[in-house]
């Protein structure tokens, strides 16, 4: 099992550009999450999904969009990138039986 | 809104001693509380989960306590080793239907040989 994979690992965007952060899990988990982590801070929930076709906002959803067309994939879309979106983005999948979350390696995004 | 506080200052201890990290929360009691370990440049890794009706959980050298009256969880690492040096994150869930977590800012532990 690869677990949770994220691409790309690093990205630099210019203000106003758009991009999609990819996240895939191979553990057949229903729950998936996107977090952002700013330096020295904990993780903030952006969006989450409890199953294919179902998504909902977290604490900090503004400037982001998600979709969940399959159990495996949960891409995060940034439209009109802003410097405030410079952060490390983590995707996680959740096992609803054990209430455990499994995190990907993260994407480090810089917006200049 | 719910607030979670962990010691923002780094904790420095000598190898072999017990490290104790604190997680305090306000307002409502969570359905369960989790502790994660995060190494620099990596994603968090799950360590332990304790539910609202449990007082204590153990796993090898790790122990978690949960006091809903004090609104506090303590995380202990006994016989600490330099390899235990990392940032430890506390996370609370208020619903088991979604698995949504609210994270503290983390405490960095440094174990000196």
mmCIF file with all atom_site columns, C-alpha atoms in Angstrom:
data_model
loop_
_atom_site.group_PDB
_atom_site.id
_atom_site.type_symbol
_atom_site.label_atom_id
_atom_site.label_alt_id
_atom_site.label_comp_id
_atom_site.label_asym_id
_atom_site.label_entity_id
_atom_site.label_seq_id
_atom_site.pdbx_PDB_ins_code
_atom_site.Cartn_x
_atom_site.Cartn_y
_atom_site.Cartn_z
_atom_site.occupancy
_atom_site.B_iso_or_equiv
_atom_site.pdbx_formal_charge
_atom_site.auth_seq_id
_atom_site.auth_comp_id
_atom_site.auth_asym_id
_atom_site.auth_atom_id
_atom_site.pdbx_PDB_model_num
ATOM 1   C CA . UNK A 1 1   ? 0.000   0.000  0.000   1.00 0.00 ? 1   UNK A CA 1
ATOM 2   C CA . UNK A 1 2   ? 1.291   3.442  -0.945  1.00 0.00 ? 2   UNK A CA 1
ATOM 3   C CA . UNK A 1 3   ? -1.053  5.065  1.606   1.00 0.00 ? 3   UNK A CA 1
ATOM 4   C CA . UNK A 1 4   ? -1.776  8.719  0.828   1.00 0.00 ? 4   UNK A CA 1
ATOM 5   C CA . UNK A 1 5   ? 0.147   10.279 -2.036  1.00 0.00 ? 5   UNK A CA 1
ATOM 6   C CA . UNK A 1 6   ? 0.275   13.968 -2.934  1.00 0.00 ? 6   UNK A CA 1
ATOM 7   C CA . UNK A 1 7   ? 1.597   15.772 -5.983  1.00 0.00 ? 7   UNK A CA 1
ATOM 8   C CA . UNK A 1 8   ? 3.440   18.009 -6.533  1.00 0.00 ? 8   UNK A CA 1
ATOM 9   C CA . UNK A 1 9   ? 5.887   18.142 -3.611  1.00 0.00 ? 9   UNK A CA 1
ATOM 10  C CA . UNK A 1 10  ? 6.793   21.777 -4.250  1.00 0.00 ? 10  UNK A CA 1
ATOM 11  C CA . UNK A 1 11  ? 5.297   24.551 -6.352  1.00 0.00 ? 11  UNK A CA 1
ATOM 12  C CA . UNK A 1 12  ? 5.813   28.253 -6.846  1.00 0.00 ? 12  UNK A CA 1
ATOM 13  C CA . UNK A 1 13  ? 2.861   30.235 -8.204  1.00 0.00 ? 13  UNK A CA 1
ATOM 14  C CA . UNK A 1 14  ? 2.493   33.829 -9.259  1.00 0.00 ? 14  UNK A CA 1
ATOM 15  C CA . UNK A 1 15  ? -0.334  35.901 -7.822  1.00 0.00 ? 15  UNK A CA 1
ATOM 16  C CA . UNK A 1 16  ? -3.541  35.240 -9.744  1.00 0.00 ? 16  UNK A CA 1
ATOM 17  C CA . UNK A 1 17  ? -2.482  31.858 -11.129 1.00 0.00 ? 17  UNK A CA 1
ATOM 18  C CA . UNK A 1 18  ? -4.490  28.688 -10.489 1.00 0.00 ? 18  UNK A CA 1
ATOM 19  C CA . UNK A 1 19  ? -3.464  25.141 -9.734  1.00 0.00 ? 19  UNK A CA 1
ATOM 20  C CA . UNK A 1 20  ? -4.749  21.790 -8.523  1.00 0.00 ? 20  UNK A CA 1
ATOM 21  C CA . UNK A 1 21  ? -3.123  19.830 -5.725  1.00 0.00 ? 21  UNK A CA 1
ATOM 22  C CA . UNK A 1 22  ? -3.617  16.118 -6.244  1.00 0.00 ? 22  UNK A CA 1
ATOM 23  C CA . UNK A 1 23  ? -4.321  13.596 -3.484  1.00 0.00 ? 23  UNK A CA 1
ATOM 24  C CA . UNK A 1 24  ? -4.867  9.856  -3.838  1.00 0.00 ? 24  UNK A CA 1
ATOM 25  C CA . UNK A 1 25  ? -5.341  7.131  -1.228  1.00 0.00 ? 25  UNK A CA 1
ATOM 26  C CA . UNK A 1 26  ? -5.348  3.367  -1.732  1.00 0.00 ? 26  UNK A CA 1
ATOM 27  C CA . UNK A 1 27  ? -6.778  2.308  1.646   1.00 0.00 ? 27  UNK A CA 1
ATOM 28  C CA . UNK A 1 28  ? -10.451 2.499  0.580   1.00 0.00 ? 28  UNK A CA 1
ATOM 29  C CA . UNK A 1 29  ? -11.190 5.077  3.266   1.00 0.00 ? 29  UNK A CA 1
ATOM 30  C CA . UNK A 1 30  ? -14.459 6.983  2.998   1.00 0.00 ? 30  UNK A CA 1
ATOM 31  C CA . UNK A 1 31  ? -13.205 10.096 4.755   1.00 0.00 ? 31  UNK A CA 1
ATOM 32  C CA . UNK A 1 32  ? -10.706 12.499 3.216   1.00 0.00 ? 32  UNK A CA 1
ATOM 33  C CA . UNK A 1 33  ? -9.412  15.894 4.359   1.00 0.00 ? 33  UNK A CA 1
ATOM 34  C CA . UNK A 1 34  ? -7.345  18.852 3.218   1.00 0.00 ? 34  UNK A CA 1
ATOM 35  C CA . UNK A 1 35  ? -5.373  20.866 5.765   1.00 0.00 ? 35  UNK A CA 1
ATOM 36  C CA . UNK A 1 36  ? -2.966  23.749 5.567   1.00 0.00 ? 36  UNK A CA 1
ATOM 37  C CA . UNK A 1 37  ? -0.134  24.312 8.018   1.00 0.00 ? 37  UNK A CA 1
ATOM 38  C CA . UNK A 1 38  ? 1.558   27.662 8.405   1.00 0.00 ? 38  UNK A CA 1
ATOM 39  C CA . UNK A 1 39  ? 5.022   27.887 10.057  1.00 0.00 ? 39  UNK A CA 1
ATOM 40  C CA . UNK A 1 40  ? 4.930   27.067 13.774  1.00 0.00 ? 40  UNK A CA 1
ATOM 41  C CA . UNK A 1 41  ? 1.204   26.462 13.683  1.00 0.00 ? 41  UNK A CA 1
ATOM 42  C CA . UNK A 1 42  ? -1.105  23.500 13.849  1.00 0.00 ? 42  UNK A CA 1
ATOM 43  C CA . UNK A 1 43  ? -3.172  22.234 10.956  1.00 0.00 ? 43  UNK A CA 1
ATOM 44  C CA . UNK A 1 44  ? -6.278  24.090 9.790   1.00 0.00 ? 44  UNK A CA 1
ATOM 45  C CA . UNK A 1 45  ? -9.016  22.132 8.005   1.00 0.00 ? 45  UNK A CA 1
ATOM 46  C CA . UNK A 1 46  ? -9.849  23.523 4.549   1.00 0.00 ? 46  UNK A CA 1
ATOM 47  C CA . UNK A 1 47  ? -12.369 21.008 3.168   1.00 0.00 ? 47  UNK A CA 1
ATOM 48  C CA . UNK A 1 48  ? -13.384 17.464 3.922   1.00 0.00 ? 48  UNK A CA 1
ATOM 49  C CA . UNK A 1 49  ? -15.375 14.642 2.365   1.00 0.00 ? 49  UNK A CA 1
ATOM 50  C CA . UNK A 1 50  ? -17.214 11.720 3.976   1.00 0.00 ? 50  UNK A CA 1
ATOM 51  C CA . UNK A 1 51  ? -17.642 9.849  0.713   1.00 0.00 ? 51  UNK A CA 1
ATOM 52  C CA . UNK A 1 52  ? -17.611 10.105 -3.067  1.00 0.00 ? 52  UNK A CA 1
ATOM 53  C CA . UNK A 1 53  ? -19.850 12.956 -4.216  1.00 0.00 ? 53  UNK A CA 1
ATOM 54  C CA . UNK A 1 54  ? -20.005 14.573 -0.746  1.00 0.00 ? 54  UNK A CA 1
ATOM 55  C CA . UNK A 1 55  ? -17.830 17.522 0.304   1.00 0.00 ? 55  UNK A CA 1
ATOM 56  C CA . UNK A 1 56  ? -18.115 20.189 2.974   1.00 0.00 ? 56  UNK A CA 1
ATOM 57  C CA . UNK A 1 57  ? -16.250 23.261 4.215   1.00 0.00 ? 57  UNK A CA 1
ATOM 58  C CA . UNK A 1 58  ? -13.792 23.242 7.081   1.00 0.00 ? 58  UNK A CA 1
ATOM 59  C CA . UNK A 1 59  ? -12.418 26.180 9.090   1.00 0.00 ? 59  UNK A CA 1
ATOM 60  C CA . UNK A 1 60  ? -10.626 28.023 6.236   1.00 0.00 ? 60  UNK A CA 1
ATOM 61  C CA . UNK A 1 61  ? -12.318 27.236 2.874   1.00 0.00 ? 61  UNK A CA 1
ATOM 62  C CA . UNK A 1 62  ? -12.100 30.666 1.201   1.00 0.00 ? 62  UNK A CA 1
ATOM 63  C CA . UNK A 1 63  ? -10.050 30.655 -1.998  1.00 0.00 ? 63  UNK A CA 1
ATOM 64  C CA . UNK A 1 64  ? -10.242 26.858 -2.414  1.00 0.00 ? 64  UNK A CA 1
ATOM 65  C CA . UNK A 1 65  ? -12.502 24.303 -4.057  1.00 0.00 ? 65  UNK A CA 1
ATOM 66  C CA . UNK A 1 66  ? -12.651 20.519 -3.941  1.00 0.00 ? 66  UNK A CA 1
ATOM 67  C CA . UNK A 1 67  ? -14.363 17.640 -5.680  1.00 0.00 ? 67  UNK A CA 1
ATOM 68  C CA . UNK A 1 68  ? -14.688 13.949 -4.839  1.00 0.00 ? 68  UNK A CA 1
ATOM 69  C CA . UNK A 1 69  ? -15.766 11.894 -7.831  1.00 0.00 ? 69  UNK A CA 1
ATOM 70  C CA . UNK A 1 70  ? -14.106 8.667  -6.637  1.00 0.00 ? 70  UNK A CA 1
ATOM 71  C CA . UNK A 1 71  ? -13.236 7.134  -3.262  1.00 0.00 ? 71  UNK A CA 1
ATOM 72  C CA . UNK A 1 72  ? -9.527  7.332  -4.081  1.00 0.00 ? 72  UNK A CA 1
ATOM 73  C CA . UNK A 1 73  ? -9.074  10.924 -5.250  1.00 0.00 ? 73  UNK A CA 1
ATOM 74  C CA . UNK A 1 74  ? -9.664  14.269 -3.546  1.00 0.00 ? 74  UNK A CA 1
ATOM 75  C CA . UNK A 1 75  ? -8.098  17.150 -5.510  1.00 0.00 ? 75  UNK A CA 1
ATOM 76  C CA . UNK A 1 76  ? -7.852  20.668 -4.068  1.00 0.00 ? 76  UNK A CA 1
ATOM 77  C CA . UNK A 1 77  ? -8.193  23.595 -6.478  1.00 0.00 ? 77  UNK A CA 1
ATOM 78  C CA . UNK A 1 78  ? -6.713  27.028 -5.845  1.00 0.00 ? 78  UNK A CA 1
ATOM 79  C CA . UNK A 1 79  ? -8.238  29.762 -7.973  1.00 0.00 ? 79  UNK A CA 1
ATOM 80  C CA . UNK A 1 80  ? -6.551  33.185 -8.197  1.00 0.00 ? 80  UNK A CA 1
ATOM 81  C CA . UNK A 1 81  ? -3.620  32.384 -5.911  1.00 0.00 ? 81  UNK A CA 1
ATOM 82  C CA . UNK A 1 82  ? -2.757  34.981 -3.241  1.00 0.00 ? 82  UNK A CA 1
ATOM 83  C CA . UNK A 1 83  ? 0.354   35.342 -1.022  1.00 0.00 ? 83  UNK A CA 1
ATOM 84  C CA . UNK A 1 84  ? -1.818  34.397 1.983   1.00 0.00 ? 84  UNK A CA 1
ATOM 85  C CA . UNK A 1 85  ? -2.110  30.908 0.471   1.00 0.00 ? 85  UNK A CA 1
ATOM 86  C CA . UNK A 1 86  ? 1.621   30.307 0.886   1.00 0.00 ? 86  UNK A CA 1
ATOM 87  C CA . UNK A 1 87  ? 1.662   27.279 3.162   1.00 0.00 ? 87  UNK A CA 1
ATOM 88  C CA . UNK A 1 88  ? 2.231   23.531 3.388   1.00 0.00 ? 88  UNK A CA 1
ATOM 89  C CA . UNK A 1 89  ? -0.829  21.547 2.333   1.00 0.00 ? 89  UNK A CA 1
ATOM 90  C CA . UNK A 1 90  ? -1.542  18.112 3.740   1.00 0.00 ? 90  UNK A CA 1
ATOM 91  C CA . UNK A 1 91  ? -4.100  15.639 2.515   1.00 0.00 ? 91  UNK A CA 1
ATOM 92  C CA . UNK A 1 92  ? -5.330  12.890 4.836   1.00 0.00 ? 92  UNK A CA 1
ATOM 93  C CA . UNK A 1 93  ? -7.661  9.935  4.641   1.00 0.00 ? 93  UNK A CA 1
ATOM 94  C CA . UNK A 1 94  ? -9.675  8.697  7.584   1.00 0.00 ? 94  UNK A CA 1
ATOM 95  C CA . UNK A 1 95  ? -10.556 5.206  8.717   1.00 0.00 ? 95  UNK A CA 1
ATOM 96  C CA . UNK A 1 96  ? -14.127 5.461  10.045  1.00 0.00 ? 96  UNK A CA 1
ATOM 97  C CA . UNK A 1 97  ? -13.714 2.235  12.065  1.00 0.00 ? 97  UNK A CA 1
ATOM 98  C CA . UNK A 1 98  ? -10.629 3.295  14.027  1.00 0.00 ? 98  UNK A CA 1
ATOM 99  C CA . UNK A 1 99  ? -11.122 7.099  13.776  1.00 0.00 ? 99  UNK A CA 1
ATOM 100 C CA . UNK A 1 100 ? -7.507  7.373  12.651  1.00 0.00 ? 100 UNK A CA 1
ATOM 101 C CA . UNK A 1 101 ? -6.234  9.772  10.002  1.00 0.00 ? 101 UNK A CA 1
ATOM 102 C CA . UNK A 1 102 ? -3.367  8.962  7.643   1.00 0.00 ? 102 UNK A CA 1
ATOM 103 C CA . UNK A 1 103 ? -1.475  11.893 6.185   1.00 0.00 ? 103 UNK A CA 1
ATOM 104 C CA . UNK A 1 104 ? 0.327   12.384 2.909   1.00 0.00 ? 104 UNK A CA 1
ATOM 105 C CA . UNK A 1 105 ? 3.828   13.897 2.683   1.00 0.00 ? 105 UNK A CA 1
ATOM 106 C CA . UNK A 1 106 ? 2.556   17.403 1.942   1.00 0.00 ? 106 UNK A CA 1
ATOM 107 C CA . UNK A 1 107 ? 2.842   20.000 -0.836  1.00 0.00 ? 107 UNK A CA 1
ATOM 108 C CA . UNK A 1 108 ? 4.885   23.114 -0.113  1.00 0.00 ? 108 UNK A CA 1
ATOM 109 C CA . UNK A 1 109 ? 3.300   26.028 -2.012  1.00 0.00 ? 109 UNK A CA 1
ATOM 110 C CA . UNK A 1 110 ? 4.753   29.501 -2.365  1.00 0.00 ? 110 UNK A CA 1
ATOM 111 C CA . UNK A 1 111 ? 2.769   32.333 -3.958  1.00 0.00 ? 111 UNK A CA 1
ATOM 112 C CA . UNK A 1 112 ? 4.859   35.301 -5.108  1.00 0.00 ? 112 UNK A CA 1
ATOM 113 C CA . UNK B 2 1   ? -15.402 28.694 19.103  1.00 0.00 ? 1   UNK B CA 1
ATOM 114 C CA . UNK B 2 2   ? -13.368 25.786 20.378  1.00 0.00 ? 2   UNK B CA 1
ATOM 115 C CA . UNK B 2 3   ? -9.809  26.581 21.400  1.00 0.00 ? 3   UNK B CA 1
ATOM 116 C CA . UNK B 2 4   ? -6.957  24.126 21.937  1.00 0.00 ? 4   UNK B CA 1
ATOM 117 C CA . UNK B 2 5   ? -3.747  25.099 23.696  1.00 0.00 ? 5   UNK B CA 1
ATOM 118 C CA . UNK B 2 6   ? -0.461  23.292 23.768  1.00 0.00 ? 6   UNK B CA 1
ATOM 119 C CA . UNK B 2 7   ? 2.800   24.614 25.223  1.00 0.00 ? 7   UNK B CA 1
ATOM 120 C CA . UNK B 2 8   ? 4.288   26.774 22.506  1.00 0.00 ? 8   UNK B CA 1
ATOM 121 C CA . UNK B 2 9   ? 7.707   26.663 24.129  1.00 0.00 ? 9   UNK B CA 1
ATOM 122 C CA . UNK B 2 10  ? 9.934   23.729 23.253  1.00 0.00 ? 10  UNK B CA 1
ATOM 123 C CA . UNK B 2 11  ? 10.411  21.059 25.890  1.00 0.00 ? 11  UNK B CA 1
ATOM 124 C CA . UNK B 2 12  ? 14.023  20.019 26.458  1.00 0.00 ? 12  UNK B CA 1
ATOM 125 C CA . UNK B 2 13  ? 14.739  16.925 28.525  1.00 0.00 ? 13  UNK B CA 1
ATOM 126 C CA . UNK B 2 14  ? 17.566  14.493 29.159  1.00 0.00 ? 14  UNK B CA 1
ATOM 127 C CA . UNK B 2 15  ? 17.564  11.041 27.623  1.00 0.00 ? 15  UNK B CA 1
ATOM 128 C CA . UNK B 2 16  ? 15.976  8.461  29.918  1.00 0.00 ? 16  UNK B CA 1
ATOM 129 C CA . UNK B 2 17  ? 13.631  10.933 31.618  1.00 0.00 ? 17  UNK B CA 1
ATOM 130 C CA . UNK B 2 18  ? 9.850   11.086 31.182  1.00 0.00 ? 18  UNK B CA 1
ATOM 131 C CA . UNK B 2 19  ? 8.523   13.800 28.874  1.00 0.00 ? 19  UNK B CA 1
ATOM 132 C CA . UNK B 2 20  ? 5.076   15.196 29.698  1.00 0.00 ? 20  UNK B CA 1
ATOM 133 C CA . UNK B 2 21  ? 3.192   17.304 27.174  1.00 0.00 ? 21  UNK B CA 1
ATOM 134 C CA . UNK B 2 22  ? -0.049  19.158 27.900  1.00 0.00 ? 22  UNK B CA 1
ATOM 135 C CA . UNK B 2 23  ? -3.140  19.791 25.803  1.00 0.00 ? 23  UNK B CA 1
ATOM 136 C CA . UNK B 2 24  ? -5.889  22.054 27.172  1.00 0.00 ? 24  UNK B CA 1
ATOM 137 C CA . UNK B 2 25  ? -9.207  22.844 25.506  1.00 0.00 ? 25  UNK B CA 1
ATOM 138 C CA . UNK B 2 26  ? -12.122 25.177 26.138  1.00 0.00 ? 26  UNK B CA 1
ATOM 139 C CA . UNK B 2 27  ? -15.870 24.804 25.800  1.00 0.00 ? 27  UNK B CA 1
ATOM 140 C CA . UNK B 2 28  ? -17.312 21.457 24.834  1.00 0.00 ? 28  UNK B CA 1
ATOM 141 C CA . UNK B 2 29  ? -15.781 18.092 25.576  1.00 0.00 ? 29  UNK B CA 1
ATOM 142 C CA . UNK B 2 30  ? -14.699 16.181 22.476  1.00 0.00 ? 30  UNK B CA 1
ATOM 143 C CA . UNK B 2 31  ? -15.927 12.735 21.457  1.00 0.00 ? 31  UNK B CA 1
ATOM 144 C CA . UNK B 2 32  ? -12.277 11.706 21.389  1.00 0.00 ? 32  UNK B CA 1
ATOM 145 C CA . UNK B 2 33  ? -8.796  13.143 21.487  1.00 0.00 ? 33  UNK B CA 1
ATOM 146 C CA . UNK B 2 34  ? -5.732  12.084 19.502  1.00 0.00 ? 34  UNK B CA 1
ATOM 147 C CA . UNK B 2 35  ? -2.002  12.643 19.611  1.00 0.00 ? 35  UNK B CA 1
ATOM 148 C CA . UNK B 2 36  ? 0.148   12.800 16.476  1.00 0.00 ? 36  UNK B CA 1
ATOM 149 C CA . UNK B 2 37  ? 3.878   13.031 15.924  1.00 0.00 ? 37  UNK B CA 1
ATOM 150 C CA . UNK B 2 38  ? 5.290   15.287 13.199  1.00 0.00 ? 38  UNK B CA 1
ATOM 151 C CA . UNK B 2 39  ? 8.899   15.299 12.037  1.00 0.00 ? 39  UNK B CA 1
ATOM 152 C CA . UNK B 2 40  ? 10.302  18.290 10.082  1.00 0.00 ? 40  UNK B CA 1
ATOM 153 C CA . UNK B 2 41  ? 9.121   18.276 6.469   1.00 0.00 ? 41  UNK B CA 1
ATOM 154 C CA . UNK B 2 42  ? 6.813   15.293 6.999   1.00 0.00 ? 42  UNK B CA 1
ATOM 155 C CA . UNK B 2 43  ? 3.115   14.730 7.531   1.00 0.00 ? 43  UNK B CA 1
ATOM 156 C CA . UNK B 2 44  ? 1.740   13.936 11.012  1.00 0.00 ? 44  UNK B CA 1
ATOM 157 C CA . UNK B 2 45  ? 1.693   10.313 12.131  1.00 0.00 ? 45  UNK B CA 1
ATOM 158 C CA . UNK B 2 46  ? -1.026  8.961  14.434  1.00 0.00 ? 46  UNK B CA 1
ATOM 159 C CA . UNK B 2 47  ? 0.105   7.776  17.876  1.00 0.00 ? 47  UNK B CA 1
ATOM 160 C CA . UNK B 2 48  ? -2.816  7.325  20.280  1.00 0.00 ? 48  UNK B CA 1
ATOM 161 C CA . UNK B 2 49  ? -6.551  7.924  20.588  1.00 0.00 ? 49  UNK B CA 1
ATOM 162 C CA . UNK B 2 50  ? -8.506  8.279  23.830  1.00 0.00 ? 50  UNK B CA 1
ATOM 163 C CA . UNK B 2 51  ? -12.304 8.549  24.017  1.00 0.00 ? 51  UNK B CA 1
ATOM 164 C CA . UNK B 2 52  ? -14.378 10.739 26.323  1.00 0.00 ? 52  UNK B CA 1
ATOM 165 C CA . UNK B 2 53  ? -15.297 7.811  28.585  1.00 0.00 ? 53  UNK B CA 1
ATOM 166 C CA . UNK B 2 54  ? -11.672 6.673  29.010  1.00 0.00 ? 54  UNK B CA 1
ATOM 167 C CA . UNK B 2 55  ? -9.219  7.974  31.608  1.00 0.00 ? 55  UNK B CA 1
ATOM 168 C CA . UNK B 2 56  ? -5.956  6.516  30.349  1.00 0.00 ? 56  UNK B CA 1
ATOM 169 C CA . UNK B 2 57  ? -4.473  4.733  27.326  1.00 0.00 ? 57  UNK B CA 1
ATOM 170 C CA . UNK B 2 58  ? -1.046  3.142  26.931  1.00 0.00 ? 58  UNK B CA 1
ATOM 171 C CA . UNK B 2 59  ? 1.037   1.980  24.006  1.00 0.00 ? 59  UNK B CA 1
ATOM 172 C CA . UNK B 2 60  ? 4.571   0.797  24.662  1.00 0.00 ? 60  UNK B CA 1
ATOM 173 C CA . UNK B 2 61  ? 6.411   3.825  26.186  1.00 0.00 ? 61  UNK B CA 1
ATOM 174 C CA . UNK B 2 62  ? 3.513   6.184  25.501  1.00 0.00 ? 62  UNK B CA 1
ATOM 175 C CA . UNK B 2 63  ? 0.672   7.062  27.867  1.00 0.00 ? 63  UNK B CA 1
ATOM 176 C CA . UNK B 2 64  ? -2.239  9.452  27.408  1.00 0.00 ? 64  UNK B CA 1
ATOM 177 C CA . UNK B 2 65  ? -4.622  10.658 30.105  1.00 0.00 ? 65  UNK B CA 1
ATOM 178 C CA . UNK B 2 66  ? -7.889  12.504 29.569  1.00 0.00 ? 66  UNK B CA 1
ATOM 179 C CA . UNK B 2 67  ? -9.580  14.599 32.261  1.00 0.00 ? 67  UNK B CA 1
ATOM 180 C CA . UNK B 2 68  ? -12.889 16.021 31.012  1.00 0.00 ? 68  UNK B CA 1
ATOM 181 C CA . UNK B 2 69  ? -13.374 17.959 34.262  1.00 0.00 ? 69  UNK B CA 1
ATOM 182 C CA . UNK B 2 70  ? -10.079 19.812 33.878  1.00 0.00 ? 70  UNK B CA 1
ATOM 183 C CA . UNK B 2 71  ? -10.518 19.824 30.051  1.00 0.00 ? 71  UNK B CA 1
ATOM 184 C CA . UNK B 2 72  ? -6.994  18.539 29.716  1.00 0.00 ? 72  UNK B CA 1
ATOM 185 C CA . UNK B 2 73  ? -5.001  15.694 28.219  1.00 0.00 ? 73  UNK B CA 1
ATOM 186 C CA . UNK B 2 74  ? -1.478  14.754 29.234  1.00 0.00 ? 74  UNK B CA 1
ATOM 187 C CA . UNK B 2 75  ? 0.864   12.843 26.919  1.00 0.00 ? 75  UNK B CA 1
ATOM 188 C CA . UNK B 2 76  ? 3.788   11.012 28.510  1.00 0.00 ? 76  UNK B CA 1
ATOM 189 C CA . UNK B 2 77  ? 6.836   9.424  26.904  1.00 0.00 ? 77  UNK B CA 1
ATOM 190 C CA . UNK B 2 78  ? 8.746   7.305  29.398  1.00 0.00 ? 78  UNK B CA 1
ATOM 191 C CA . UNK B 2 79  ? 12.444  6.432  29.071  1.00 0.00 ? 79  UNK B CA 1
ATOM 192 C CA . UNK B 2 80  ? 12.749  9.089  26.368  1.00 0.00 ? 80  UNK B CA 1
ATOM 193 C CA . UNK B 2 81  ? 15.298  8.714  23.578  1.00 0.00 ? 81  UNK B CA 1
ATOM 194 C CA . UNK B 2 82  ? 16.847  11.238 21.158  1.00 0.00 ? 82  UNK B CA 1
ATOM 195 C CA . UNK B 2 83  ? 14.761  9.563  18.410  1.00 0.00 ? 83  UNK B CA 1
ATOM 196 C CA . UNK B 2 84  ? 11.642  10.824 20.224  1.00 0.00 ? 84  UNK B CA 1
ATOM 197 C CA . UNK B 2 85  ? 12.625  14.412 19.325  1.00 0.00 ? 85  UNK B CA 1
ATOM 198 C CA . UNK B 2 86  ? 9.794   15.791 17.175  1.00 0.00 ? 86  UNK B CA 1
ATOM 199 C CA . UNK B 2 87  ? 6.714   18.018 17.331  1.00 0.00 ? 87  UNK B CA 1
ATOM 200 C CA . UNK B 2 88  ? 3.693   16.463 19.007  1.00 0.00 ? 88  UNK B CA 1
ATOM 201 C CA . UNK B 2 89  ? 0.216   17.584 18.003  1.00 0.00 ? 89  UNK B CA 1
ATOM 202 C CA . UNK B 2 90  ? -2.963  17.213 20.013  1.00 0.00 ? 90  UNK B CA 1
ATOM 203 C CA . UNK B 2 91  ? -6.211  16.942 18.027  1.00 0.00 ? 91  UNK B CA 1
ATOM 204 C CA . UNK B 2 92  ? -9.843  16.885 19.141  1.00 0.00 ? 92  UNK B CA 1
ATOM 205 C CA . UNK B 2 93  ? -12.895 15.440 17.391  1.00 0.00 ? 93  UNK B CA 1
ATOM 206 C CA . UNK B 2 94  ? -16.386 16.584 18.316  1.00 0.00 ? 94  UNK B CA 1
ATOM 207 C CA . UNK B 2 95  ? -18.208 14.200 16.046  1.00 0.00 ? 95  UNK B CA 1
ATOM 208 C CA . UNK B 2 96  ? -17.350 10.654 15.152  1.00 0.00 ? 96  UNK B CA 1
ATOM 209 C CA . UNK B 2 97  ? -19.641 10.885 12.096  1.00 0.00 ? 97  UNK B CA 1
ATOM 210 C CA . UNK B 2 98  ? -17.189 12.943 10.077  1.00 0.00 ? 98  UNK B CA 1
ATOM 211 C CA . UNK B 2 99  ? -13.846 12.374 11.794  1.00 0.00 ? 99  UNK B CA 1
ATOM 212 C CA . UNK B 2 100 ? -13.160 16.106 11.614  1.00 0.00 ? 100 UNK B CA 1
ATOM 213 C CA . UNK B 2 101 ? -10.273 17.157 13.846  1.00 0.00 ? 101 UNK B CA 1
ATOM 214 C CA . UNK B 2 102 ? -9.264  20.468 15.390  1.00 0.00 ? 102 UNK B CA 1
ATOM 215 C CA . UNK B 2 103 ? -5.503  20.592 15.969  1.00 0.00 ? 103 UNK B CA 1
ATOM 216 C CA . UNK B 2 104 ? -3.426  22.395 18.567  1.00 0.00 ? 104 UNK B CA 1
ATOM 217 C CA . UNK B 2 105 ? -0.320  24.231 17.428  1.00 0.00 ? 105 UNK B CA 1
ATOM 218 C CA . UNK B 2 106 ? 1.982   21.482 18.691  1.00 0.00 ? 106 UNK B CA 1
ATOM 219 C CA . UNK B 2 107 ? 4.817   21.221 21.210  1.00 0.00 ? 107 UNK B CA 1
ATOM 220 C CA . UNK B 2 108 ? 8.383   20.527 20.086  1.00 0.00 ? 108 UNK B CA 1
ATOM 221 C CA . UNK B 2 109 ? 10.238  17.983 22.196  1.00 0.00 ? 109 UNK B CA 1
ATOM 222 C CA . UNK B 2 110 ? 14.041  17.829 22.187  1.00 0.00 ? 110 UNK B CA 1
ATOM 223 C CA . UNK B 2 111 ? 15.638  14.847 23.948  1.00 0.00 ? 111 UNK B CA 1
ATOM 224 C CA . UNK B 2 112 ? 19.333  15.360 24.627  1.00 0.00 ? 112 UNK B CA 1
ATOM 225 C CA . UNK B 2 113 ? 21.701  12.370 24.884  1.00 0.00 ? 113 UNK B CA 1
#
